[in-house]
Structures are given as C-alpha cells and as structure tokens.
Amino acid sequence: MNTINEGIKHDKFKVKSILDKKWLDHEIQFVLNKIDENLDIFREKVPPAASKNLIYIPEGNTDWTASFWIGMLYLAYEYTNDEKYLDVINVQLESFKHRLKDNIGMETHDIGFLYSLSCVAGFQVLGDRTARETAIKAADKLIIRYHEKAKILQAWGDLSDPEQRGRMIIDCNMNLPLLYFASKETGDPKYYDIALNHAEQAAKYIVREDSSTFHTFYMDTVTGEPLYGRTAQGYSDQSCWARGQAWGVYGFALSYVHTGDKKFLDIAEKLAIYFLNRLPEDDICYWDLDFTEGNEERDSSAASIMACGLLEISKHLPVSNEYRELYENAAVKMIKSLAENYTTKNVNSNGILLHAVYSKPGDNGVDECCIWGDYYYFEALIRTAKSWRMYW
Ligand code: GLY
C-alpha cells in the first residue's frame, strides 16, 4: 500500500470559504432553469456525453452517460418537490427498464453509473419496487464482467477481446455502489464480495506509490498477476488523468461508506491531496494533472466530481482531523470558481458547465459541456444546500 508523501501545499485551502445562502439559491436556480428549458427535448431522449459547439443533441438511451440526466431530475425533484420533474423521470425510468431487458449497450462496467442513478435512485426517492428489481438485475449483469482469478471487473468490451481482457479502470470505483446496493437488498454477499475485491485490486495496482493513478491497468486473467498500466484518456501512460483521479477520490470514499474499511477513506484522502496540490490559481484542474499551467484545456467536469468527493470525505473525518475543514474549503472554492467562470450563463448552450474535456487524445468533446460535469456540479450544489442521501 502506498504511503502518503506530500501534505497539502496550498495555504489558501486553510482559509474558511463561506457559501452565502442567497448566492447558493441563485446558483441552484440557474441549474433548475436550465433543466426546465430542457425538459421537453429530453423527455424520451437523453443528452449525449458531450455537447457539439456547446449544444447537446438528443440521442437514445444507449451510451454509458444516459443516466446523468435522470440523476439531475431526481436532484431537482428532491430539492423542489415539483411534480413536473416526476413526469419526465417516469418516462426515463421506463427507458432504463427496457434498456436492460433489451440488452442495449451492456458490454460495459458503466452499468453501475447507469443503474445507480436511474433505478437505485428511483427506489430510494420514489419507492419504486420495479426500479429496485431492475437495479438488482443490472447488478447481475455487471458481475458477469468479473474475472475470478484477477479479482476485477473488466471495464470495456467483450470479455474475450484480447485488447480489453483483464483491463480495469479507475472510473469503475463509481460503479461499485450498485453491487453494494444489490447485496444489501438481497442479502446475497456475492455482489459485495466482488465490489470489495475489485476495490482492493484497484487500490493495489491502479494507485501508484506517489498517490497518483493509472487510468487503466491490465491484469492477467489466467494467472491473476498484475501486468501494466496504460492510459486511455490521459496525456501519457505515466501521467495522471485528472478525471480519473477525481473518480478515484469519490469512488474510494464510496467503498469506505459501503464497507466501513478505513483503508479506502485513507486512499481517497491521498488521491485528493495529490489532486489539490496540482491545481492552478482558479482551482479548476487541467484535463491531465501533469499540466499545472499553460494553454492546455481545463476539465471542469473533473472539478465537479472532485468537489463531491471532497465533501463526502470530509463528512467521515472527525472534527479533530486537521484536513477535514480544508477539504470542505477546497470543495467550496471549486464550486464558486465553477459558478463564477465556468457556467453557461449568458452563453448560447443547453448545457450547464463549460470547459469540460471528454477525451483529449480521442479529440472528442474537447472544451465542451459534458453531461456528467453538469450532473456532479448540481450534486455538489445540492450537497452544500441540504442534507442529501446519496444515490451511490
Ligand atoms: N468514465 C468515462 C469518462 O470519465 O470519460
């Protein structure tokens, strides 16, 4: 296990960052207005992963990102109690039930993202029993991707594809809560055990000695031995892809929440410190943490995920922990920076956060709105506004 090797460098995070209630209400209202403007066009369809020229063009429920829209609708409904959101939520929820039944776009570990935000949330927020059953069936589908010997869930593609076989990725930590949920609901420990084993392997092999992370890591599925790290969306195999690090922070914190194993909270903290130490002046990361200045693009979506992760971590630290408030301050500073300079206020766009990067190496969604960035920005605002029960 890696050891912590750097403290937090920036003194600015020690300064209490105040969130004015009126300011926050105004910012939440901005997001709600955007959602309201989109309610009709994304009733049956969903926003794609990334905008084109800042416009999300409606598409069917086929990609790994399809659930972020319904996730935002649940947040909006919980915050306002306005039934207008329920109408679209129900249409979307049906579409997720059908997607699973029809096996559309299921060769991915992102079944976790898809069914936590649609069906786990549907059960939690609305008490929808069919959503609960669907979430459990989705967990059954997800565990097919488990390699017994390597003790990991394969991220992408067909299980026999030599390009993808035995490849785990840091993002997957966010998919594990679906499995924790399934064990809790059914009483069957198999889902929990798989999630725990995967989180342990990610901690061992994806997290590097210096608390940065590989984006992806290959395991030998026959011997169970570790092979090598490779990037997919980062700058290089040895660099630290910013969004991956943010997925790691939030994802390991979630494995702590669901297992109670303190080691995962410690790892989330170490990853967070690595991230915080590589922020530019305005606290919004570049798309890869190897960049700390210059003309490379920022990734506002990584910042919004990170703000949620930091707020989650700080919830679980004792008052005596010297970093507890610091994480909160950093999260608030990021939220404010996003609100002030990264939103689509006065811009022609149906998205919410500007300046996200989907994949720089793939030249896909660079300096655009990304739907998960919008979702996590809203989640971060809601987290600071009310006591909120996670869908994860
Ligand atoms: N989970 C895929 C991505 O963050 O781009």
Short mmCIF file of C-alpha atoms and ligand atoms in Angstrom, two decimals:
data_model
loop_
_atom_site.label_atom_id
_atom_site.label_comp_id
_atom_site.label_asym_id
_atom_site.label_seq_id
_atom_site.Cartn_x
_atom_site.Cartn_y
_atom_site.Cartn_z
CA MET A 1 0.00 0.00 0.00
CA ASN A 2 1.28 3.43 -0.84
CA THR A 3 2.21 5.86 1.89
CA ILE A 4 1.29 9.49 1.98
CA ASN A 5 4.19 11.52 0.79
CA GLU A 6 3.01 15.04 0.40
CA GLY A 7 0.95 17.29 2.63
CA ILE A 8 -1.35 19.95 1.20
CA LYS A 9 0.82 22.64 -0.33
CA HIS A 10 -1.65 25.47 -0.73
CA ASP A 11 -2.32 27.54 2.40
CA LYS A 12 -5.35 29.06 0.65
CA PHE A 13 -7.38 25.94 1.45
CA LYS A 14 -6.86 26.59 5.16
CA VAL A 15 -8.93 29.77 4.85
CA LYS A 16 -12.61 29.20 5.55
CA SER A 17 -14.58 29.54 2.34
CA ILE A 18 -18.03 30.96 3.06
CA LEU A 19 -21.02 29.90 0.99
CA ASP A 20 -23.62 32.61 1.13
CA LYS A 21 -27.14 31.14 1.19
CA LYS A 22 -28.52 33.73 -1.23
CA TRP A 23 -25.67 33.10 -3.66
CA LEU A 24 -26.27 29.36 -3.44
CA ASP A 25 -30.04 29.70 -4.00
CA HIS A 26 -29.32 31.80 -7.05
CA GLU A 27 -26.87 29.24 -8.45
CA ILE A 28 -29.25 26.35 -7.85
CA GLN A 29 -31.99 28.34 -9.55
CA PHE A 30 -29.75 28.79 -12.58
CA VAL A 31 -29.35 25.00 -12.83
CA LEU A 32 -33.07 24.41 -12.30
CA ASN A 33 -33.90 26.90 -15.05
CA LYS A 34 -31.57 25.06 -17.43
CA ILE A 35 -33.19 21.74 -16.55
CA ASP A 36 -36.63 23.26 -17.08
CA GLU A 37 -35.61 24.58 -20.50
CA ASN A 38 -34.50 21.02 -21.41
CA LEU A 39 -37.48 19.10 -20.01
CA ASP A 40 -39.32 18.77 -23.32
CA ILE A 41 -36.40 17.98 -25.60
CA PHE A 42 -35.04 15.36 -23.23
CA ARG A 43 -38.32 13.71 -22.34
CA GLU A 44 -37.82 10.48 -24.29
CA LYS A 45 -34.26 11.13 -25.44
CA VAL A 46 -31.18 11.96 -23.37
CA PRO A 47 -28.30 14.40 -23.69
CA PRO A 48 -25.18 12.79 -25.21
CA ALA A 49 -21.85 12.50 -23.37
CA ALA A 50 -20.58 15.79 -24.77
CA SER A 51 -22.09 18.79 -26.49
CA LYS A 52 -21.20 19.93 -30.02
CA ASN A 53 -20.49 23.66 -30.13
CA LEU A 54 -21.98 23.72 -26.62
CA ILE A 55 -25.31 22.16 -27.68
CA TYR A 56 -26.40 18.71 -26.50
CA ILE A 57 -28.10 16.97 -29.40
CA PRO A 58 -30.77 14.50 -28.17
CA GLU A 59 -29.96 10.80 -28.58
CA GLY A 60 -31.43 7.46 -27.50
CA ASN A 61 -30.64 5.67 -24.25
CA THR A 62 -27.60 3.70 -25.45
CA ASP A 63 -24.43 5.28 -24.06
CA TRP A 64 -22.76 4.99 -20.63
CA THR A 65 -23.77 8.56 -19.86
CA ALA A 66 -27.54 8.22 -20.31
CA SER A 67 -28.35 8.27 -16.58
CA PHE A 68 -26.86 11.65 -15.69
CA TRP A 69 -29.96 13.41 -16.99
CA ILE A 70 -32.39 11.39 -14.86
CA GLY A 71 -29.97 11.85 -11.96
CA MET A 72 -30.33 15.60 -12.34
CA LEU A 73 -34.10 15.24 -12.48
CA TYR A 74 -34.14 13.37 -9.16
CA LEU A 75 -31.99 16.09 -7.59
CA ALA A 76 -34.35 18.75 -8.97
CA TYR A 77 -37.40 16.85 -7.71
CA GLU A 78 -35.94 16.28 -4.25
CA TYR A 79 -34.97 19.93 -3.97
CA THR A 80 -38.21 21.47 -5.21
CA ASN A 81 -40.87 18.76 -4.70
CA ASP A 82 -42.20 19.93 -8.03
CA GLU A 83 -44.17 17.18 -9.77
CA LYS A 84 -43.26 18.42 -13.23
CA TYR A 85 -39.96 16.52 -12.86
CA LEU A 86 -41.78 13.29 -11.98
CA ASP A 87 -43.45 13.11 -15.34
CA VAL A 88 -40.11 13.01 -17.21
CA ILE A 89 -38.47 10.85 -14.52
CA ASN A 90 -41.12 8.18 -15.12
CA VAL A 91 -40.60 8.21 -18.89
CA GLN A 92 -36.83 7.95 -18.41
CA LEU A 93 -37.12 5.26 -15.76
CA GLU A 94 -39.19 3.10 -18.13
CA SER A 95 -36.50 3.53 -20.76
CA PHE A 96 -33.85 2.16 -18.34
CA LYS A 97 -36.02 -0.85 -17.55
CA HIS A 98 -36.35 -1.54 -21.29
CA ARG A 99 -32.67 -0.96 -21.94
CA LEU A 100 -31.74 -3.73 -19.53
CA LYS A 101 -34.39 -6.10 -20.85
CA ASP A 102 -33.30 -5.46 -24.45
CA ASN A 103 -29.61 -5.66 -23.50
CA ILE A 104 -28.69 -2.36 -25.15
CA GLY A 105 -25.10 -1.17 -24.64
CA MET A 106 -24.48 -3.54 -21.74
CA GLU A 107 -20.93 -4.61 -22.56
CA THR A 108 -19.53 -2.14 -20.06
CA HIS A 109 -18.87 -1.78 -16.36
CA ASP A 110 -20.77 1.51 -16.56
CA ILE A 111 -23.93 -0.46 -15.81
CA GLY A 112 -23.13 0.91 -12.34
CA PHE A 113 -23.41 4.57 -13.34
CA LEU A 114 -26.48 3.75 -15.43
CA TYR A 115 -28.49 1.87 -12.83
CA SER A 116 -27.44 3.69 -9.64
CA LEU A 117 -28.66 7.00 -10.99
CA SER A 118 -31.79 5.63 -12.64
CA CYS A 119 -33.10 2.67 -10.65
CA VAL A 120 -31.37 2.79 -7.24
CA ALA A 121 -32.38 6.45 -7.07
CA GLY A 122 -35.87 5.52 -8.32
CA PHE A 123 -36.29 3.10 -5.45
CA GLN A 124 -34.79 5.48 -2.93
CA VAL A 125 -36.59 8.65 -3.96
CA LEU A 126 -39.91 7.24 -5.22
CA GLY A 127 -40.10 3.85 -3.53
CA ASP A 128 -40.49 2.25 -6.97
CA ARG A 129 -40.22 -1.54 -6.39
CA THR A 130 -39.78 -2.34 -10.08
CA ALA A 131 -36.82 0.04 -10.14
CA ARG A 132 -35.36 -1.92 -7.22
CA GLU A 133 -35.79 -5.22 -9.10
CA THR A 134 -34.24 -3.71 -12.21
CA ALA A 135 -31.26 -2.42 -10.23
CA ILE A 136 -30.65 -5.91 -8.85
CA LYS A 137 -30.91 -7.43 -12.34
CA ALA A 138 -28.46 -4.79 -13.55
CA ALA A 139 -26.06 -5.85 -10.78
CA ASP A 140 -26.41 -9.44 -12.04
CA LYS A 141 -25.41 -8.22 -15.47
CA LEU A 142 -22.46 -6.26 -14.09
CA ILE A 143 -20.95 -9.19 -12.19
CA ILE A 144 -20.73 -11.21 -15.41
CA ARG A 145 -17.73 -8.95 -16.07
CA TYR A 146 -15.87 -10.26 -13.04
CA HIS A 147 -12.68 -12.22 -13.63
CA GLU A 148 -12.36 -14.68 -10.72
CA LYS A 149 -8.62 -15.11 -10.89
CA ALA A 150 -7.73 -11.45 -11.36
CA LYS A 151 -10.49 -10.37 -8.94
CA ILE A 152 -11.50 -7.41 -11.09
CA LEU A 153 -14.43 -6.23 -13.17
CA GLN A 154 -13.40 -5.76 -16.78
CA ALA A 155 -14.17 -2.23 -17.88
CA TRP A 156 -14.87 -2.35 -21.55
CA GLY A 157 -15.80 -4.65 -24.38
CA ASP A 158 -16.35 -8.32 -24.86
CA LEU A 159 -14.76 -10.45 -22.13
CA SER A 160 -12.74 -12.40 -24.67
CA ASP A 161 -11.49 -9.34 -26.60
CA PRO A 162 -7.66 -9.52 -26.29
CA GLU A 163 -7.45 -5.69 -26.35
CA GLN A 164 -9.72 -5.35 -23.34
CA ARG A 165 -9.44 -8.62 -21.47
CA GLY A 166 -8.47 -8.12 -17.83
CA ARG A 167 -8.44 -4.33 -18.09
CA MET A 168 -9.75 -2.43 -15.09
CA ILE A 169 -10.05 1.34 -14.92
CA ILE A 170 -10.13 3.86 -12.10
CA ASP A 171 -13.60 5.10 -13.13
CA CYS A 172 -15.02 1.71 -12.10
CA ASN A 173 -14.93 2.64 -8.43
CA MET A 174 -18.05 4.66 -9.14
CA ASN A 175 -19.78 1.55 -10.50
CA LEU A 176 -19.30 -0.48 -7.32
CA PRO A 177 -22.14 1.09 -5.29
CA LEU A 178 -24.67 -0.75 -7.48
CA LEU A 179 -23.14 -4.01 -6.24
CA TYR A 180 -23.12 -2.90 -2.61
CA PHE A 181 -26.78 -1.98 -3.06
CA ALA A 182 -27.65 -5.40 -4.53
CA SER A 183 -26.10 -7.25 -1.59
CA LYS A 184 -27.84 -5.02 0.91
CA GLU A 185 -31.22 -5.56 -0.75
CA THR A 186 -30.97 -9.29 -1.48
CA GLY A 187 -28.87 -10.42 1.48
CA ASP A 188 -26.64 -12.25 -1.01
CA PRO A 189 -22.97 -11.36 -0.27
CA LYS A 190 -21.69 -12.21 -3.77
CA TYR A 191 -22.13 -8.68 -5.15
CA TYR A 192 -20.47 -7.09 -2.11
CA ASP A 193 -17.54 -9.52 -2.28
CA ILE A 194 -16.93 -8.75 -5.95
CA ALA A 195 -17.10 -4.99 -5.33
CA LEU A 196 -14.74 -5.27 -2.37
CA ASN A 197 -12.27 -7.46 -4.28
CA HIS A 198 -12.27 -5.04 -7.19
CA ALA A 199 -11.73 -2.03 -4.91
CA GLU A 200 -8.82 -3.86 -3.22
CA GLN A 201 -7.19 -4.64 -6.58
CA ALA A 202 -7.67 -1.05 -7.76
CA ALA A 203 -6.07 0.19 -4.54
CA LYS A 204 -3.15 -2.17 -5.06
CA TYR A 205 -2.45 -1.68 -8.74
CA ILE A 206 -4.14 1.45 -10.10
CA VAL A 207 -2.95 3.70 -7.26
CA ARG A 208 0.73 4.44 -7.69
CA GLU A 209 3.33 4.92 -4.95
CA ASP A 210 3.03 8.72 -5.16
CA SER A 211 -0.80 8.59 -4.84
CA SER A 212 -1.42 9.41 -8.48
CA THR A 213 -3.37 6.88 -10.53
CA PHE A 214 -3.14 4.98 -13.76
CA HIS A 215 -6.24 5.45 -15.84
CA THR A 216 -6.36 1.75 -16.75
CA PHE A 217 -4.49 -1.33 -15.60
CA TYR A 218 -4.27 -4.79 -17.19
CA MET A 219 -4.39 -7.99 -15.16
CA ASP A 220 -3.60 -11.47 -16.41
CA THR A 221 -6.95 -13.20 -16.17
CA VAL A 222 -5.40 -16.68 -16.24
CA THR A 223 -2.74 -16.29 -13.54
CA GLY A 224 -4.29 -13.30 -11.74
CA GLU A 225 -0.94 -11.49 -11.92
CA PRO A 226 -0.73 -7.70 -12.48
CA LEU A 227 0.55 -6.71 -15.92
CA TYR A 228 0.89 -2.98 -16.66
CA GLY A 229 -0.81 0.42 -16.54
CA ARG A 230 -1.95 2.20 -19.68
CA THR A 231 -3.82 5.40 -20.24
CA ALA A 232 -6.85 5.80 -22.46
CA GLN A 233 -7.87 9.40 -21.89
CA GLY A 234 -4.82 10.83 -20.13
CA TYR A 235 -1.76 12.55 -21.56
CA SER A 236 0.52 9.51 -21.22
CA ASP A 237 0.72 6.13 -19.54
CA GLN A 238 2.71 7.66 -16.68
CA SER A 239 0.73 10.89 -16.29
CA CYS A 240 -2.28 11.34 -14.04
CA TRP A 241 -5.55 11.91 -15.91
CA ALA A 242 -7.44 14.49 -13.86
CA ARG A 243 -10.88 12.96 -14.14
CA GLY A 244 -9.55 9.53 -13.31
CA GLN A 245 -8.05 10.91 -10.11
CA ALA A 246 -11.41 12.53 -9.27
CA TRP A 247 -13.28 9.26 -9.96
CA GLY A 248 -10.76 7.62 -7.63
CA VAL A 249 -11.30 10.12 -4.82
CA TYR A 250 -15.07 9.87 -4.91
CA GLY A 251 -15.09 6.16 -5.72
CA PHE A 252 -12.75 5.06 -2.92
CA ALA A 253 -14.71 7.26 -0.50
CA LEU A 254 -17.84 5.34 -1.58
CA SER A 255 -16.18 1.98 -0.96
CA TYR A 256 -15.40 3.27 2.53
CA VAL A 257 -19.05 4.27 3.00
CA HIS A 258 -20.30 0.83 1.95
CA THR A 259 -17.68 -1.39 3.58
CA GLY A 260 -16.53 0.65 6.58
CA ASP A 261 -12.93 -0.25 5.69
CA LYS A 262 -10.92 2.82 6.73
CA LYS A 263 -8.18 1.98 4.25
CA PHE A 264 -10.43 3.21 1.43
CA LEU A 265 -11.02 6.55 3.11
CA ASP A 266 -7.26 6.94 3.59
CA ILE A 267 -6.68 6.25 -0.10
CA ALA A 268 -9.39 8.73 -1.10
CA GLU A 269 -7.60 11.33 1.02
CA LYS A 270 -4.21 10.63 -0.51
CA LEU A 271 -5.59 10.89 -4.01
CA ALA A 272 -7.36 14.11 -3.06
CA ILE A 273 -4.17 15.68 -1.73
CA TYR A 274 -2.30 14.77 -4.91
CA PHE A 275 -5.09 16.45 -6.90
CA LEU A 276 -5.30 19.59 -4.74
CA ASN A 277 -1.54 20.12 -4.98
CA ARG A 278 -1.75 20.31 -8.76
CA LEU A 279 -4.43 22.95 -9.15
CA PRO A 280 -3.86 26.22 -10.96
CA GLU A 281 -4.75 29.60 -9.50
CA ASP A 282 -8.51 29.34 -10.05
CA ASP A 283 -8.75 25.81 -8.53
CA ILE A 284 -10.09 24.17 -11.71
CA CYS A 285 -7.79 21.39 -12.88
CA TYR A 286 -6.29 20.93 -16.30
CA TRP A 287 -7.51 17.80 -18.09
CA ASP A 288 -4.36 15.97 -17.01
CA LEU A 289 -2.69 16.75 -13.69
CA ASP A 290 0.72 16.74 -15.36
CA PHE A 291 -0.28 20.21 -16.53
CA THR A 292 -0.44 22.93 -13.90
CA GLU A 293 -0.09 25.98 -16.16
CA GLY A 294 -0.21 26.97 -19.81
CA ASN A 295 -2.68 26.65 -22.65
CA GLU A 296 -3.95 23.11 -22.19
CA GLU A 297 -7.70 22.77 -21.63
CA ARG A 298 -9.23 22.57 -18.18
CA ASP A 299 -11.65 19.81 -17.25
CA SER A 300 -14.48 21.42 -15.30
CA SER A 301 -16.20 18.02 -15.09
CA ALA A 302 -13.29 16.60 -13.09
CA ALA A 303 -13.55 19.60 -10.76
CA SER A 304 -17.25 18.99 -10.15
CA ILE A 305 -16.69 15.28 -9.39
CA MET A 306 -13.84 16.25 -7.10
CA ALA A 307 -15.99 18.77 -5.20
CA CYS A 308 -18.48 15.97 -4.44
CA GLY A 309 -15.69 13.59 -3.45
CA LEU A 310 -14.13 16.13 -1.09
CA LEU A 311 -17.48 16.88 0.54
CA GLU A 312 -18.05 13.15 1.01
CA ILE A 313 -14.61 12.59 2.55
CA SER A 314 -14.98 15.47 4.98
CA LYS A 315 -18.30 14.02 6.24
CA HIS A 316 -16.45 10.97 7.56
CA LEU A 317 -13.49 12.62 9.25
CA PRO A 318 -13.51 13.50 12.95
CA VAL A 319 -13.56 17.16 13.99
CA SER A 320 -10.00 16.71 15.26
CA ASN A 321 -8.71 15.84 11.77
CA GLU A 322 -6.55 18.73 10.55
CA TYR A 323 -7.66 18.30 6.94
CA ARG A 324 -11.39 17.92 7.44
CA GLU A 325 -12.21 21.62 7.06
CA LEU A 326 -9.58 22.03 4.44
CA TYR A 327 -11.32 19.55 2.13
CA GLU A 328 -14.57 21.40 2.64
CA ASN A 329 -12.91 24.74 1.92
CA ALA A 330 -11.34 23.35 -1.25
CA ALA A 331 -14.69 21.96 -2.41
CA VAL A 332 -16.43 25.28 -1.81
CA LYS A 333 -13.67 27.18 -3.61
CA MET A 334 -14.05 24.88 -6.62
CA ILE A 335 -17.83 25.25 -6.64
CA LYS A 336 -17.50 29.04 -6.51
CA SER A 337 -14.90 29.10 -9.23
CA LEU A 338 -17.08 26.89 -11.44
CA ALA A 339 -20.10 29.09 -10.78
CA GLU A 340 -18.26 32.29 -11.49
CA ASN A 341 -16.27 31.39 -14.59
CA TYR A 342 -17.33 28.03 -15.98
CA THR A 343 -21.11 28.08 -16.37
CA THR A 344 -23.17 28.78 -19.46
CA LYS A 345 -24.74 31.95 -18.02
CA ASN A 346 -25.11 34.37 -20.95
CA VAL A 347 -23.85 31.73 -23.38
CA ASN A 348 -25.93 30.04 -26.07
CA SER A 349 -25.91 26.47 -24.74
CA ASN A 350 -28.31 23.89 -23.32
CA GLY A 351 -25.55 22.60 -21.04
CA ILE A 352 -24.54 23.89 -17.63
CA LEU A 353 -20.75 23.70 -17.26
CA LEU A 354 -18.39 24.98 -19.92
CA HIS A 355 -14.81 23.83 -20.47
CA ALA A 356 -15.00 20.11 -19.90
CA VAL A 357 -12.94 17.55 -21.81
CA TYR A 358 -14.28 14.11 -22.66
CA SER A 359 -11.20 12.72 -24.39
CA LYS A 360 -8.30 14.87 -25.49
CA PRO A 361 -6.35 12.00 -27.09
CA GLY A 362 -9.54 10.94 -28.92
CA ASP A 363 -10.28 14.57 -29.90
CA ASN A 364 -13.79 14.03 -28.61
CA GLY A 365 -15.74 16.60 -26.60
CA VAL A 366 -12.77 18.89 -26.03
CA ASP A 367 -13.70 22.19 -24.36
CA GLU A 368 -17.38 21.31 -24.45
CA CYS A 369 -20.12 20.65 -21.90
CA CYS A 370 -20.08 17.06 -20.62
CA ILE A 371 -23.27 15.72 -19.11
CA TRP A 372 -21.63 14.17 -16.04
CA GLY A 373 -19.95 17.51 -15.34
CA ASP A 374 -23.40 19.11 -15.25
CA TYR A 375 -24.73 16.33 -13.02
CA TYR A 376 -21.89 16.47 -10.47
CA TYR A 377 -21.95 20.25 -10.40
CA PHE A 378 -25.62 20.06 -9.46
CA GLU A 379 -24.92 17.28 -6.93
CA ALA A 380 -22.18 19.43 -5.38
CA LEU A 381 -24.55 22.40 -5.06
CA ILE A 382 -27.27 20.21 -3.54
CA ARG A 383 -24.76 18.70 -1.12
CA THR A 384 -23.94 22.18 0.18
CA ALA A 385 -27.60 23.26 0.32
CA LYS A 386 -29.30 20.40 2.13
CA SER A 387 -28.80 17.09 3.85
CA TRP A 388 -28.88 14.73 0.89
CA ARG A 389 -28.93 10.94 0.75
CA MET A 390 -26.64 9.72 -1.99
CA TYR A 391 -27.87 7.67 -4.95
CA TRP A 392 -24.44 5.97 -4.94
N1 GLY B 1 -15.94 7.15 -17.34
C1 GLY B 1 -15.53 7.67 -18.58
C2 GLY B 1 -15.05 9.05 -18.51
O1 GLY B 1 -14.93 9.62 -17.44
O2 GLY B 1 -14.77 9.61 -19.57
#
